[in-house]
């Protein structure tokens, strides 16, 4: 695996689109100029590690995923799904009390 600014920008653009945000809204959330953010998404400019960390935090994904495209291990994905089920069950139980 290696860092490819174009692939990284494409991942960031996908994350933004999945959240239903515009480039302007995202740049505002990240406290960067729209021009800078657009250049990062297009792969014309590399983001600082601070900005990459903020993107990771904003979109709730790992820094490994943002930078390298490394997907979370399946066991973690399964664990998160199970945890969501437990939380949902507890919320339903709470409503009956």
PDB file of C-alpha atoms in Angstrom:
ATOM      1  CA  UNK A   1       0.000   0.000   0.000  1.00  0.00           C
ATOM      2  CA  UNK A   2       1.139   3.501  -0.717  1.00  0.00           C
ATOM      3  CA  UNK A   3      -0.264   7.000  -0.491  1.00  0.00           C
ATOM      4  CA  UNK A   4      -1.858   8.179  -3.731  1.00  0.00           C
ATOM      5  CA  UNK A   5      -3.276  11.713  -3.459  1.00  0.00           C
ATOM      6  CA  UNK A   6      -5.767  11.110  -6.279  1.00  0.00           C
ATOM      7  CA  UNK A   7      -7.156   7.922  -4.698  1.00  0.00           C
ATOM      8  CA  UNK A   8      -7.187   9.611  -1.289  1.00  0.00           C
ATOM      9  CA  UNK A   9      -9.136  12.538  -2.742  1.00  0.00           C
ATOM     10  CA  UNK A  10     -11.621  10.173  -4.351  1.00  0.00           C
ATOM     11  CA  UNK A  11     -12.185   8.420  -1.005  1.00  0.00           C
ATOM     12  CA  UNK A  12     -12.737  11.767   0.691  1.00  0.00           C
ATOM     13  CA  UNK A  13     -15.195  12.818  -2.044  1.00  0.00           C
ATOM     14  CA  UNK A  14     -17.124   9.536  -1.606  1.00  0.00           C
ATOM     15  CA  UNK A  15     -17.302   9.994   2.163  1.00  0.00           C
ATOM     16  CA  UNK A  16     -18.579  13.542   1.697  1.00  0.00           C
ATOM     17  CA  UNK A  17     -21.193  12.458  -0.840  1.00  0.00           C
ATOM     18  CA  UNK A  18     -22.361   9.598   1.407  1.00  0.00           C
ATOM     19  CA  UNK A  19     -23.019  12.171   4.125  1.00  0.00           C
ATOM     20  CA  UNK A  20     -24.951  14.360   1.707  1.00  0.00           C
ATOM     21  CA  UNK A  21     -22.620  17.318   2.088  1.00  0.00           C
ATOM     22  CA  UNK A  22     -21.436  19.774  -0.538  1.00  0.00           C
ATOM     23  CA  UNK A  23     -17.792  20.717  -0.941  1.00  0.00           C
ATOM     24  CA  UNK A  24     -18.612  24.121   0.502  1.00  0.00           C
ATOM     25  CA  UNK A  25     -20.280  22.635   3.597  1.00  0.00           C
ATOM     26  CA  UNK A  26     -17.400  20.226   4.127  1.00  0.00           C
ATOM     27  CA  UNK A  27     -14.733  22.906   3.721  1.00  0.00           C
ATOM     28  CA  UNK A  28     -16.612  25.000   6.269  1.00  0.00           C
ATOM     29  CA  UNK A  29     -16.788  22.066   8.734  1.00  0.00           C
ATOM     30  CA  UNK A  30     -13.038  21.491   8.292  1.00  0.00           C
ATOM     31  CA  UNK A  31     -12.158  25.198   8.535  1.00  0.00           C
ATOM     32  CA  UNK A  32     -10.338  25.270   5.196  1.00  0.00           C
ATOM     33  CA  UNK A  33     -10.957  27.263   2.047  1.00  0.00           C
ATOM     34  CA  UNK A  34     -13.209  25.748  -0.577  1.00  0.00           C
ATOM     35  CA  UNK A  35     -10.375  26.026  -3.116  1.00  0.00           C
ATOM     36  CA  UNK A  36      -8.023  24.060  -0.885  1.00  0.00           C
ATOM     37  CA  UNK A  37     -10.634  21.411  -0.142  1.00  0.00           C
ATOM     38  CA  UNK A  38     -11.496  21.012  -3.834  1.00  0.00           C
ATOM     39  CA  UNK A  39      -7.801  20.611  -4.660  1.00  0.00           C
ATOM     40  CA  UNK A  40      -7.491  17.875  -1.992  1.00  0.00           C
ATOM     41  CA  UNK A  41     -10.531  16.025  -3.369  1.00  0.00           C
ATOM     42  CA  UNK A  42      -9.150  16.299  -6.902  1.00  0.00           C
ATOM     43  CA  UNK A  43      -5.734  15.016  -5.781  1.00  0.00           C
ATOM     44  CA  UNK A  44      -4.006  18.199  -6.973  1.00  0.00           C
ATOM     45  CA  UNK A  45      -2.915  18.992  -3.444  1.00  0.00           C
ATOM     46  CA  UNK A  46      -1.997  16.756  -0.526  1.00  0.00           C
ATOM     47  CA  UNK A  47      -3.689  17.444   2.781  1.00  0.00           C
ATOM     48  CA  UNK A  48      -1.712  17.997   5.957  1.00  0.00           C
ATOM     49  CA  UNK A  49      -1.778  15.244   8.542  1.00  0.00           C
ATOM     50  CA  UNK A  50      -3.893  17.547  10.719  1.00  0.00           C
ATOM     51  CA  UNK A  51      -6.473  17.954   7.950  1.00  0.00           C
ATOM     52  CA  UNK A  52      -6.465  14.219   7.212  1.00  0.00           C
ATOM     53  CA  UNK A  53      -7.060  13.525  10.914  1.00  0.00           C
ATOM     54  CA  UNK A  54      -9.926  16.040  10.951  1.00  0.00           C
ATOM     55  CA  UNK A  55     -11.455  14.412   7.836  1.00  0.00           C
ATOM     56  CA  UNK A  56     -11.144  11.016   9.515  1.00  0.00           C
ATOM     57  CA  UNK A  57     -12.869  12.352  12.621  1.00  0.00           C
ATOM     58  CA  UNK A  58     -15.587  14.201  10.686  1.00  0.00           C
ATOM     59  CA  UNK A  59     -16.578  11.159   8.636  1.00  0.00           C
ATOM     60  CA  UNK A  60     -16.025   8.622  11.455  1.00  0.00           C
ATOM     61  CA  UNK A  61     -13.534   6.472   9.556  1.00  0.00           C
ATOM     62  CA  UNK A  62      -9.988   5.443  10.349  1.00  0.00           C
ATOM     63  CA  UNK A  63      -7.027   7.487   9.239  1.00  0.00           C
ATOM     64  CA  UNK A  64      -5.731   4.301   7.573  1.00  0.00           C
ATOM     65  CA  UNK A  65      -8.818   4.303   5.389  1.00  0.00           C
ATOM     66  CA  UNK A  66      -8.578   7.982   4.447  1.00  0.00           C
ATOM     67  CA  UNK A  67      -4.866   7.843   3.598  1.00  0.00           C
ATOM     68  CA  UNK A  68      -4.356   4.313   2.274  1.00  0.00           C
ATOM     69  CA  UNK A  69      -7.825   2.941   1.631  1.00  0.00           C
ATOM     70  CA  UNK A  70      -7.286   0.217   4.224  1.00  0.00           C
ATOM     71  CA  UNK A  71     -10.701  -1.083   5.176  1.00  0.00           C
ATOM     72  CA  UNK A  72     -11.489  -2.074   8.759  1.00  0.00           C
ATOM     73  CA  UNK A  73     -11.068  -5.683   9.664  1.00  0.00           C
ATOM     74  CA  UNK A  74     -14.223  -7.745   9.222  1.00  0.00           C
ATOM     75  CA  UNK A  75     -14.274  -8.702  12.883  1.00  0.00           C
ATOM     76  CA  UNK A  76     -14.536  -5.039  13.807  1.00  0.00           C
ATOM     77  CA  UNK A  77     -17.331  -4.523  11.305  1.00  0.00           C
ATOM     78  CA  UNK A  78     -19.206  -7.511  12.735  1.00  0.00           C
ATOM     79  CA  UNK A  79     -18.609  -6.303  16.279  1.00  0.00           C
ATOM     80  CA  UNK A  80     -20.042  -2.869  15.428  1.00  0.00           C
ATOM     81  CA  UNK A  81     -23.119  -4.483  13.866  1.00  0.00           C
ATOM     82  CA  UNK A  82     -23.695  -6.611  16.964  1.00  0.00           C
ATOM     83  CA  UNK A  83     -23.230  -3.593  19.195  1.00  0.00           C
ATOM     84  CA  UNK A  84     -25.838  -1.653  17.184  1.00  0.00           C
ATOM     85  CA  UNK A  85     -28.282  -4.556  17.645  1.00  0.00           C
ATOM     86  CA  UNK A  86     -27.704  -4.577  21.400  1.00  0.00           C
ATOM     87  CA  UNK A  87     -28.179  -0.805  21.624  1.00  0.00           C
ATOM     88  CA  UNK A  88     -31.403  -1.011  19.619  1.00  0.00           C
ATOM     89  CA  UNK A  89     -32.712  -3.791  21.870  1.00  0.00           C
ATOM     90  CA  UNK A  90     -31.853  -1.804  24.984  1.00  0.00           C
ATOM     91  CA  UNK A  91     -33.586   1.286  23.609  1.00  0.00           C
ATOM     92  CA  UNK A  92     -36.733  -0.780  22.923  1.00  0.00           C
ATOM     93  CA  UNK A  93     -36.606  -2.229  26.439  1.00  0.00           C
ATOM     94  CA  UNK A  94     -36.212   1.236  27.935  1.00  0.00           C
ATOM     95  CA  UNK A  95     -39.369   2.447  26.176  1.00  0.00           C
ATOM     96  CA  UNK A  96     -41.419  -0.329  27.795  1.00  0.00           C
ATOM     97  CA  UNK A  97     -40.377   0.675  31.313  1.00  0.00           C
TER      98      UNK A  97
END
